[in-house]
């Protein structure tokens, strides 16, 4: 489905304004009286744990563990997913801890929590891809039930989690090689109701830097990520990311837990009011510097710093310490992340600079193909 239906537009209005008005229909028919994903099944007022088993196919199988907190009262269904990148530990740890923070007896609606999608990446400490098939687990939606492990796992997410969710929050955590400044992505489709609903939740999450990304959901490449795929089905979604260089700090973990609770507050699923950041640093297009080849990278700029085009942000050397070149900022903007380790190979991102939007987000613009 490419276009948003009138019913879906109404849902977005509901999510954006977050005024919970029970309808006669929701009292008489409750489509989420029992919510099931894989072996986990929760009735109203219950918390259930289980797993989605992905059997072996052309390669080995895997098991994705998850929890369902099915609130005592009907309301929106929100899925929190992380660990597509299995070494983005902060996001994974945050979601494991979010599960016990939500009391099903006090919850309105349903929360599905999937902390770790890419189990092989986590276990083997391989960033960015699933080491079993070398595919990106946030780059292959809607998956393929007859494909390799990544495709089979994503087909299960696409089949069992996305369709029954109204809202999908995709959490990331600054990968092993990313010294990352916390931020959210507000990903826009140009559909006003959908974009407004996603914006309200990104603000409620509370991170003070938001990257504005415009998608053309008619373009197949834009729906391969979880967020893009969910947007193409008319869902409300955004991405939030905190964590850096393989570390798990209390402060960054708390940002993701509190942000997730902020989303539930904004949707009136749990008591209390969301606390958006007092001031948002809106940023837009990013430019990256990639490595020409192997060598050693050293950062001289810090994550989150504001730099001018041409400002030195790092340098590279050969394996006997001889400098082979400075790394310069490709545009004015914020260092949203910079390489957190010396290792590099051809094509590796050394630094990403995002352009500041001092006047706030501009109108949606269809991106060039
Ligand atoms: Zn990630």
mmCIF file of C-alpha atoms and ligand atoms in Angstrom:
data_model
loop_
_atom_site.group_PDB
_atom_site.id
_atom_site.type_symbol
_atom_site.label_atom_id
_atom_site.label_comp_id
_atom_site.label_asym_id
_atom_site.label_seq_id
_atom_site.Cartn_x
_atom_site.Cartn_y
_atom_site.Cartn_z
ATOM 1 C CA UNK A 1 0.000 0.000 0.000
ATOM 2 C CA UNK A 2 1.549 3.272 -1.102
ATOM 3 C CA UNK A 3 -1.181 5.738 -0.316
ATOM 4 C CA UNK A 4 -2.493 6.359 3.136
ATOM 5 C CA UNK A 5 -6.114 5.321 3.628
ATOM 6 C CA UNK A 6 -8.677 7.628 5.257
ATOM 7 C CA UNK A 7 -8.847 5.235 8.232
ATOM 8 C CA UNK A 8 -5.076 5.315 8.556
ATOM 9 C CA UNK A 9 -5.116 9.122 8.341
ATOM 10 C CA UNK A 10 -7.595 9.152 11.231
ATOM 11 C CA UNK A 11 -5.306 6.888 13.232
ATOM 12 C CA UNK A 12 -2.418 9.254 12.594
ATOM 13 C CA UNK A 13 -4.497 12.179 13.808
ATOM 14 C CA UNK A 14 -5.258 10.152 16.911
ATOM 15 C CA UNK A 15 -1.579 9.322 17.424
ATOM 16 C CA UNK A 16 -0.444 12.902 16.728
ATOM 17 C CA UNK A 17 -2.917 14.463 19.135
ATOM 18 C CA UNK A 18 -2.795 11.519 21.524
ATOM 19 C CA UNK A 19 -6.240 12.150 22.894
ATOM 20 C CA UNK A 20 -7.551 8.761 23.903
ATOM 21 C CA UNK A 21 -11.246 8.531 23.173
ATOM 22 C CA UNK A 22 -12.559 5.006 23.590
ATOM 23 C CA UNK A 23 -15.068 4.103 20.934
ATOM 24 C CA UNK A 24 -18.061 1.815 21.210
ATOM 25 C CA UNK A 25 -16.348 -0.518 18.751
ATOM 26 C CA UNK A 26 -13.207 -0.885 20.885
ATOM 27 C CA UNK A 27 -15.382 -1.871 23.832
ATOM 28 C CA UNK A 28 -17.290 -4.520 21.932
ATOM 29 C CA UNK A 29 -14.583 -5.985 19.699
ATOM 30 C CA UNK A 30 -10.985 -6.092 20.904
ATOM 31 C CA UNK A 31 -8.683 -7.263 18.109
ATOM 32 C CA UNK A 32 -5.783 -7.384 20.563
ATOM 33 C CA UNK A 33 -7.447 -9.297 23.396
ATOM 34 C CA UNK A 34 -4.610 -11.772 22.875
ATOM 35 C CA UNK A 35 -1.424 -10.738 21.077
ATOM 36 C CA UNK A 36 0.879 -13.417 19.707
ATOM 37 C CA UNK A 37 4.330 -13.214 18.121
ATOM 38 C CA UNK A 38 6.229 -16.473 17.689
ATOM 39 C CA UNK A 39 5.901 -18.486 20.899
ATOM 40 C CA UNK A 40 4.956 -15.421 22.995
ATOM 41 C CA UNK A 41 1.276 -14.874 23.630
ATOM 42 C CA UNK A 42 -0.176 -12.314 26.065
ATOM 43 C CA UNK A 43 -3.788 -11.747 27.055
ATOM 44 C CA UNK A 44 -4.960 -8.370 28.357
ATOM 45 C CA UNK A 45 -3.117 -7.461 31.552
ATOM 46 C CA UNK A 46 -0.284 -9.941 30.923
ATOM 47 C CA UNK A 47 3.424 -9.788 30.146
ATOM 48 C CA UNK A 48 4.697 -12.735 28.088
ATOM 49 C CA UNK A 49 8.144 -13.787 26.949
ATOM 50 C CA UNK A 50 8.880 -15.997 23.991
ATOM 51 C CA UNK A 51 10.852 -16.309 20.809
ATOM 52 C CA UNK A 52 10.504 -16.396 17.102
ATOM 53 C CA UNK A 53 12.388 -19.400 15.782
ATOM 54 C CA UNK A 54 13.803 -18.975 12.285
ATOM 55 C CA UNK A 55 14.480 -22.533 11.118
ATOM 56 C CA UNK A 56 17.572 -23.451 9.129
ATOM 57 C CA UNK A 57 17.187 -23.064 5.374
ATOM 58 C CA UNK A 58 19.960 -22.464 2.867
ATOM 59 C CA UNK A 59 22.040 -21.545 5.940
ATOM 60 C CA UNK A 60 21.739 -21.867 9.728
ATOM 61 C CA UNK A 61 18.671 -20.881 11.723
ATOM 62 C CA UNK A 62 18.406 -18.300 14.501
ATOM 63 C CA UNK A 63 16.097 -17.460 17.393
ATOM 64 C CA UNK A 64 14.796 -13.961 18.069
ATOM 65 C CA UNK A 65 13.620 -13.515 21.662
ATOM 66 C CA UNK A 66 10.919 -10.982 22.477
ATOM 67 C CA UNK A 67 8.422 -9.806 25.059
ATOM 68 C CA UNK A 68 4.812 -8.698 24.762
ATOM 69 C CA UNK A 69 3.213 -6.453 27.363
ATOM 70 C CA UNK A 70 -0.506 -6.494 26.651
ATOM 71 C CA UNK A 71 -2.160 -3.701 28.597
ATOM 72 C CA UNK A 72 -5.251 -4.127 30.703
ATOM 73 C CA UNK A 73 -7.128 -1.707 28.427
ATOM 74 C CA UNK A 74 -7.250 -1.556 24.591
ATOM 75 C CA UNK A 75 -5.225 1.097 22.769
ATOM 76 C CA UNK A 76 -2.411 1.490 20.235
ATOM 77 C CA UNK A 77 0.050 -1.304 19.487
ATOM 78 C CA UNK A 78 3.656 -0.100 19.660
ATOM 79 C CA UNK A 79 6.666 -2.225 18.684
ATOM 80 C CA UNK A 80 10.163 -1.319 19.902
ATOM 81 C CA UNK A 81 12.866 -3.056 17.870
ATOM 82 C CA UNK A 82 16.659 -2.896 18.179
ATOM 83 C CA UNK A 83 19.757 -4.936 17.478
ATOM 84 C CA UNK A 84 19.439 -5.067 13.685
ATOM 85 C CA UNK A 85 23.017 -4.012 14.227
ATOM 86 C CA UNK A 86 23.972 -6.485 16.945
ATOM 87 C CA UNK A 87 26.925 -4.521 18.291
ATOM 88 C CA UNK A 88 24.911 -1.352 18.953
ATOM 89 C CA UNK A 89 24.786 -2.444 22.562
ATOM 90 C CA UNK A 90 23.202 0.601 24.203
ATOM 91 C CA UNK A 91 19.963 0.167 22.266
ATOM 92 C CA UNK A 92 19.840 -3.580 22.936
ATOM 93 C CA UNK A 93 20.486 -3.189 26.677
ATOM 94 C CA UNK A 94 17.959 -0.341 26.892
ATOM 95 C CA UNK A 95 15.174 -2.451 25.389
ATOM 96 C CA UNK A 96 15.917 -5.442 27.638
ATOM 97 C CA UNK A 97 15.407 -3.061 30.579
ATOM 98 C CA UNK A 98 12.344 -1.347 29.107
ATOM 99 C CA UNK A 99 10.375 -4.614 29.320
ATOM 100 C CA UNK A 100 10.227 -4.652 33.120
ATOM 101 C CA UNK A 101 9.498 -0.906 33.303
ATOM 102 C CA UNK A 102 6.051 -1.368 31.736
ATOM 103 C CA UNK A 103 3.352 -2.695 34.062
ATOM 104 C CA UNK A 104 0.684 -4.505 32.009
ATOM 105 C CA UNK A 105 -1.917 -3.699 34.693
ATOM 106 C CA UNK A 106 -1.349 0.046 34.175
ATOM 107 C CA UNK A 107 -0.818 -0.027 30.412
ATOM 108 C CA UNK A 108 -3.368 1.053 27.808
ATOM 109 C CA UNK A 109 -2.661 -0.691 24.513
ATOM 110 C CA UNK A 110 0.056 -3.171 23.697
ATOM 111 C CA UNK A 111 3.859 -3.044 23.599
ATOM 112 C CA UNK A 112 6.001 -5.547 21.684
ATOM 113 C CA UNK A 113 9.724 -5.422 22.534
ATOM 114 C CA UNK A 114 12.382 -7.075 20.360
ATOM 115 C CA UNK A 115 15.801 -6.099 21.766
ATOM 116 C CA UNK A 116 18.075 -8.205 19.539
ATOM 117 C CA UNK A 117 17.319 -9.062 15.916
ATOM 118 C CA UNK A 118 20.839 -9.830 14.737
ATOM 119 C CA UNK A 119 21.973 -12.482 17.212
ATOM 120 C CA UNK A 120 25.019 -13.625 15.190
ATOM 121 C CA UNK A 121 26.318 -10.041 14.951
ATOM 122 C CA UNK A 122 25.993 -9.706 18.738
ATOM 123 C CA UNK A 123 27.602 -13.046 19.576
ATOM 124 C CA UNK A 124 30.495 -12.733 17.145
ATOM 125 C CA UNK A 125 30.926 -8.940 17.566
ATOM 126 C CA UNK A 126 30.609 -8.257 13.844
ATOM 127 C CA UNK A 127 29.263 -4.739 13.173
ATOM 128 C CA UNK A 128 26.849 -3.595 10.449
ATOM 129 C CA UNK A 129 25.910 -6.988 8.947
ATOM 130 C CA UNK A 130 24.745 -10.463 9.847
ATOM 131 C CA UNK A 131 27.984 -12.511 9.653
ATOM 132 C CA UNK A 132 26.008 -15.602 8.574
ATOM 133 C CA UNK A 133 25.134 -14.168 5.149
ATOM 134 C CA UNK A 134 26.875 -10.747 5.215
ATOM 135 C CA UNK A 135 23.546 -8.958 4.643
ATOM 136 C CA UNK A 136 22.401 -5.822 6.465
ATOM 137 C CA UNK A 137 19.552 -6.558 8.848
ATOM 138 C CA UNK A 138 18.151 -3.067 8.412
ATOM 139 C CA UNK A 139 18.494 -3.130 4.653
ATOM 140 C CA UNK A 140 16.634 -6.185 3.357
ATOM 141 C CA UNK A 141 12.905 -5.656 4.059
ATOM 142 C CA UNK A 142 10.447 -7.205 3.446
ATOM 143 C CA UNK A 143 12.763 -10.220 3.574
ATOM 144 C CA UNK A 144 12.194 -13.554 1.895
ATOM 145 C CA UNK A 145 10.932 -16.687 3.653
ATOM 146 C CA UNK A 146 13.022 -18.777 1.239
ATOM 147 C CA UNK A 147 16.156 -16.615 1.355
ATOM 148 C CA UNK A 148 19.236 -16.542 3.568
ATOM 149 C CA UNK A 149 19.068 -16.108 7.353
ATOM 150 C CA UNK A 150 18.727 -12.294 7.259
ATOM 151 C CA UNK A 151 15.960 -12.493 4.676
ATOM 152 C CA UNK A 152 14.112 -15.225 6.567
ATOM 153 C CA UNK A 153 14.348 -13.300 9.857
ATOM 154 C CA UNK A 154 13.140 -10.045 8.295
ATOM 155 C CA UNK A 155 10.291 -11.879 6.559
ATOM 156 C CA UNK A 156 9.171 -13.000 10.035
ATOM 157 C CA UNK A 157 9.331 -9.416 11.366
ATOM 158 C CA UNK A 158 7.436 -8.191 8.298
ATOM 159 C CA UNK A 159 4.808 -10.903 8.677
ATOM 160 C CA UNK A 160 4.270 -11.030 12.451
ATOM 161 C CA UNK A 161 5.303 -7.709 13.993
ATOM 162 C CA UNK A 162 4.838 -4.885 11.486
ATOM 163 C CA UNK A 163 1.246 -5.613 10.372
ATOM 164 C CA UNK A 164 -0.209 -5.718 13.889
ATOM 165 C CA UNK A 165 1.642 -2.583 15.079
ATOM 166 C CA UNK A 166 0.372 0.994 14.731
ATOM 167 C CA UNK A 167 3.731 2.462 15.732
ATOM 168 C CA UNK A 168 7.228 1.068 15.207
ATOM 169 C CA UNK A 169 10.215 2.560 16.994
ATOM 170 C CA UNK A 170 13.549 1.392 15.584
ATOM 171 C CA UNK A 171 16.361 1.930 18.081
ATOM 172 C CA UNK A 172 20.050 2.028 17.243
ATOM 173 C CA UNK A 173 23.070 2.596 19.392
ATOM 174 C CA UNK A 174 26.186 3.914 17.678
ATOM 175 C CA UNK A 175 28.059 0.905 16.336
ATOM 176 C CA UNK A 176 31.483 -0.411 17.443
ATOM 177 C CA UNK A 177 33.187 1.976 15.038
ATOM 178 C CA UNK A 178 30.884 4.970 15.577
ATOM 179 C CA UNK A 179 31.611 7.681 18.138
ATOM 180 C CA UNK A 180 28.086 8.986 17.864
ATOM 181 C CA UNK A 181 26.191 11.966 19.199
ATOM 182 C CA UNK A 182 22.665 10.887 20.271
ATOM 183 C CA UNK A 183 19.928 11.816 17.812
ATOM 184 C CA UNK A 184 16.614 10.771 16.329
ATOM 185 C CA UNK A 185 15.614 10.563 12.681
ATOM 186 C CA UNK A 186 12.308 12.088 11.656
ATOM 187 C CA UNK A 187 11.705 10.300 8.371
ATOM 188 C CA UNK A 188 9.085 11.984 6.189
ATOM 189 C CA UNK A 189 7.010 10.625 3.326
ATOM 190 C CA UNK A 190 5.241 13.836 2.332
ATOM 191 C CA UNK A 191 1.935 12.470 3.733
ATOM 192 C CA UNK A 192 1.072 15.204 6.223
ATOM 193 C CA UNK A 193 -0.892 13.155 8.770
ATOM 194 C CA UNK A 194 1.731 10.398 8.827
ATOM 195 C CA UNK A 195 4.606 12.882 9.061
ATOM 196 C CA UNK A 196 2.928 14.858 11.871
ATOM 197 C CA UNK A 197 2.305 11.683 13.888
ATOM 198 C CA UNK A 198 5.925 10.570 13.502
ATOM 199 C CA UNK A 199 7.191 14.048 14.422
ATOM 200 C CA UNK A 200 5.111 14.104 17.612
ATOM 201 C CA UNK A 201 6.674 10.827 18.731
ATOM 202 C CA UNK A 202 10.229 11.821 17.752
ATOM 203 C CA UNK A 203 9.781 14.981 19.873
ATOM 204 C CA UNK A 204 8.265 12.983 22.750
ATOM 205 C CA UNK A 205 11.331 10.706 22.717
ATOM 206 C CA UNK A 206 13.268 13.713 24.002
ATOM 207 C CA UNK A 207 16.636 13.609 22.199
ATOM 208 C CA UNK A 208 17.733 17.156 21.411
ATOM 209 C CA UNK A 209 19.032 16.586 17.877
ATOM 210 C CA UNK A 210 16.701 15.395 15.127
ATOM 211 C CA UNK A 211 17.870 14.502 11.639
ATOM 212 C CA UNK A 212 15.223 15.245 9.005
ATOM 213 C CA UNK A 213 15.194 12.654 6.224
ATOM 214 C CA UNK A 214 12.818 12.753 3.266
ATOM 215 C CA UNK A 215 11.787 9.526 1.568
ATOM 216 C CA UNK A 216 9.990 8.732 -1.650
ATOM 217 C CA UNK A 217 8.236 5.583 -0.497
ATOM 218 C CA UNK A 218 7.405 4.734 -4.122
ATOM 219 C CA UNK A 219 11.148 4.100 -4.650
ATOM 220 C CA UNK A 220 11.997 0.472 -3.773
ATOM 221 C CA UNK A 221 15.365 1.415 -2.230
ATOM 222 C CA UNK A 222 13.656 3.556 0.414
ATOM 223 C CA UNK A 223 11.567 0.707 1.863
ATOM 224 C CA UNK A 224 14.388 -1.744 2.614
ATOM 225 C CA UNK A 225 14.914 -0.395 6.146
ATOM 226 C CA UNK A 226 12.449 -1.220 8.920
ATOM 227 C CA UNK A 227 11.343 2.414 9.122
ATOM 228 C CA UNK A 228 10.964 2.794 5.361
ATOM 229 C CA UNK A 229 9.077 -0.476 5.097
ATOM 230 C CA UNK A 230 6.761 0.491 7.974
ATOM 231 C CA UNK A 231 6.155 3.922 6.446
ATOM 232 C CA UNK A 232 5.226 2.311 3.120
ATOM 233 C CA UNK A 233 2.486 0.415 4.993
ATOM 234 C CA UNK A 234 1.158 3.649 6.493
ATOM 235 C CA UNK A 235 2.603 3.104 9.983
ATOM 236 C CA UNK A 236 3.908 5.799 12.332
ATOM 237 C CA UNK A 237 7.625 5.379 12.904
ATOM 238 C CA UNK A 238 10.894 7.069 13.737
ATOM 239 C CA UNK A 239 14.450 6.015 14.564
ATOM 240 C CA UNK A 240 16.414 6.980 17.671
ATOM 241 C CA UNK A 241 20.057 6.315 18.324
ATOM 242 C CA UNK A 242 22.302 6.717 21.381
ATOM 243 C CA UNK A 243 25.505 4.942 22.322
ATOM 244 C CA UNK A 244 29.019 5.014 20.996
ATOM 245 C CA UNK A 245 31.997 2.836 20.149
ATOM 246 C CA UNK A 246 30.751 -0.365 21.754
ATOM 247 C CA UNK A 247 30.297 1.181 25.206
ATOM 248 C CA UNK A 248 27.177 0.986 27.361
ATOM 249 C CA UNK A 249 26.939 4.066 29.565
ATOM 250 C CA UNK A 250 24.213 4.642 32.135
ATOM 251 C CA UNK A 251 23.420 8.066 30.674
ATOM 252 C CA UNK A 252 22.963 6.904 27.093
ATOM 253 C CA UNK A 253 21.016 3.789 28.124
ATOM 254 C CA UNK A 254 18.687 6.019 30.178
ATOM 255 C CA UNK A 255 18.130 8.280 27.162
ATOM 256 C CA UNK A 256 16.714 5.337 25.200
ATOM 257 C CA UNK A 257 14.654 3.893 28.075
ATOM 258 C CA UNK A 258 13.207 7.283 29.035
ATOM 259 C CA UNK A 259 12.639 8.141 25.391
ATOM 260 C CA UNK A 260 10.665 4.940 24.866
ATOM 261 C CA UNK A 261 8.568 5.687 27.964
ATOM 262 C CA UNK A 262 8.082 9.222 26.591
ATOM 263 C CA UNK A 263 6.551 7.715 23.439
ATOM 264 C CA UNK A 264 4.118 5.678 25.557
ATOM 265 C CA UNK A 265 3.234 8.785 27.588
ATOM 266 C CA UNK A 266 2.645 10.824 24.422
ATOM 267 C CA UNK A 267 0.238 8.120 23.255
ATOM 268 C CA UNK A 268 -1.475 8.140 26.685
ATOM 269 C CA UNK A 269 -0.616 4.463 27.078
ATOM 270 C CA UNK A 270 1.065 5.065 30.445
ATOM 271 C CA UNK A 271 0.442 7.915 32.925
ATOM 272 C CA UNK A 272 2.424 11.137 32.806
ATOM 273 C CA UNK A 273 3.483 13.657 30.207
ATOM 274 C CA UNK A 274 6.300 13.273 27.693
ATOM 275 C CA UNK A 275 9.205 15.671 28.162
ATOM 276 C CA UNK A 276 10.455 16.918 24.787
ATOM 277 C CA UNK A 277 13.886 18.569 24.775
ATOM 278 C CA UNK A 278 13.741 22.273 25.586
ATOM 279 C CA UNK A 279 15.486 23.091 22.319
ATOM 280 C CA UNK A 280 15.833 20.872 19.255
ATOM 281 C CA UNK A 281 18.843 21.051 16.982
ATOM 282 C CA UNK A 282 17.270 20.219 13.618
ATOM 283 C CA UNK A 283 19.740 18.922 11.060
ATOM 284 C CA UNK A 284 19.359 17.793 7.473
ATOM 285 C CA UNK A 285 21.478 16.350 4.702
ATOM 286 C CA UNK A 286 24.647 14.579 5.723
ATOM 287 C CA UNK A 287 27.943 14.319 3.929
ATOM 288 C CA UNK A 288 30.393 11.573 4.734
ATOM 289 C CA UNK A 289 34.110 11.142 4.229
ATOM 290 C CA UNK A 290 34.990 7.562 3.340
ATOM 291 C CA UNK A 291 38.376 5.884 3.503
ATOM 292 C CA UNK A 292 40.296 5.475 0.241
ATOM 293 C CA UNK A 293 41.863 2.270 1.520
ATOM 294 C CA UNK A 294 43.328 0.597 4.591
ATOM 295 C CA UNK A 295 45.269 2.473 7.269
ATOM 296 C CA UNK A 296 44.762 3.941 10.730
ATOM 297 C CA UNK A 297 42.311 6.701 11.594
ATOM 298 C CA UNK A 298 42.611 9.219 14.436
ATOM 299 C CA UNK A 299 39.811 11.670 15.256
ATOM 300 C CA UNK A 300 40.707 15.223 16.249
ATOM 301 C CA UNK A 301 37.120 16.542 16.386
ATOM 302 C CA UNK A 302 34.636 15.278 18.969
ATOM 303 C CA UNK A 303 31.153 13.926 18.311
ATOM 304 C CA UNK A 304 28.558 16.672 18.431
ATOM 305 C CA UNK A 305 30.990 19.488 17.680
ATOM 306 C CA UNK A 306 30.066 22.098 15.078
ATOM 307 C CA UNK A 307 32.596 22.511 12.285
ATOM 308 C CA UNK A 308 33.099 24.517 9.121
ATOM 309 C CA UNK A 309 33.779 22.998 5.712
ATOM 310 C CA UNK A 310 37.510 22.285 5.404
ATOM 311 C CA UNK A 311 38.056 22.112 9.188
ATOM 312 C CA UNK A 312 40.347 19.203 10.098
ATOM 313 C CA UNK A 313 38.390 16.509 11.949
ATOM 314 C CA UNK A 314 40.977 13.717 11.902
ATOM 315 C CA UNK A 315 43.928 12.206 10.098
ATOM 316 C CA UNK A 316 45.051 8.870 8.728
ATOM 317 C CA UNK A 317 48.399 7.092 8.855
ATOM 318 C CA UNK A 318 49.932 3.960 7.422
ATOM 319 C CA UNK A 319 50.742 0.971 9.650
ATOM 320 C CA UNK A 320 54.115 2.406 10.668
ATOM 321 C CA UNK A 321 52.661 5.687 11.852
ATOM 322 C CA UNK A 322 53.417 7.938 8.889
ATOM 323 C CA UNK A 323 50.650 10.460 8.232
ATOM 324 C CA UNK A 324 48.999 9.812 4.894
ATOM 325 C CA UNK A 325 46.540 12.689 5.001
ATOM 326 C CA UNK A 326 44.252 14.936 7.001
ATOM 327 C CA UNK A 327 40.501 14.277 7.089
ATOM 328 C CA UNK A 328 38.556 17.481 6.434
ATOM 329 C CA UNK A 329 34.901 18.332 7.049
ATOM 330 C CA UNK A 330 33.070 18.069 3.694
ATOM 331 C CA UNK A 331 30.493 20.729 4.677
ATOM 332 C CA UNK A 332 29.527 23.069 7.520
ATOM 333 C CA UNK A 333 27.562 21.242 10.221
ATOM 334 C CA UNK A 334 27.473 18.953 13.236
ATOM 335 C CA UNK A 335 29.787 15.964 13.661
ATOM 336 C CA UNK A 336 26.929 13.469 14.065
ATOM 337 C CA UNK A 337 29.446 10.662 14.295
ATOM 338 C CA UNK A 338 33.128 10.141 13.798
ATOM 339 C CA UNK A 339 35.077 6.922 13.552
ATOM 340 C CA UNK A 340 35.700 5.610 17.066
ATOM 341 C CA UNK A 341 38.469 3.119 16.239
ATOM 342 C CA UNK A 342 41.715 3.270 14.223
ATOM 343 C CA UNK A 343 40.699 0.339 11.953
ATOM 344 C CA UNK A 344 39.512 1.262 8.509
ATOM 345 C CA UNK A 345 39.140 -0.239 5.102
ATOM 346 C CA UNK A 346 38.256 1.146 1.691
ATOM 347 C CA UNK A 347 34.825 2.735 1.825
ATOM 348 C CA UNK A 348 34.582 2.888 5.640
ATOM 349 C CA UNK A 349 32.891 6.024 6.985
ATOM 350 C CA UNK A 350 35.429 8.216 8.773
ATOM 351 C CA UNK A 351 33.112 11.087 9.664
ATOM 352 C CA UNK A 352 29.527 12.187 9.019
ATOM 353 C CA UNK A 353 28.666 15.886 9.070
ATOM 354 C CA UNK A 354 25.001 16.882 9.133
ATOM 355 C CA UNK A 355 23.893 20.306 7.987
ATOM 356 C CA UNK A 356 22.237 22.512 10.605
ATOM 357 C CA UNK A 357 18.703 23.787 9.896
ATOM 358 C CA UNK A 358 18.573 26.984 11.998
ATOM 359 C CA UNK A 359 15.095 27.830 10.672
ATOM 360 C CA UNK A 360 13.738 24.374 11.460
ATOM 361 C CA UNK A 361 12.721 21.633 9.037
ATOM 362 C CA UNK A 362 11.836 22.831 5.517
ATOM 363 C CA UNK A 363 8.824 21.422 3.625
ATOM 364 C CA UNK A 364 9.117 17.796 2.478
ATOM 365 C CA UNK A 365 10.942 17.503 -0.813
ATOM 366 C CA UNK A 366 10.884 14.432 -3.012
ATOM 367 C CA UNK A 367 14.471 13.194 -2.969
ATOM 368 C CA UNK A 368 16.344 12.770 -6.215
ATOM 369 C CA UNK A 369 16.424 9.084 -7.247
HETATM 370 ZN ZN1 LIG B 1 22.270 0.820 13.682
#
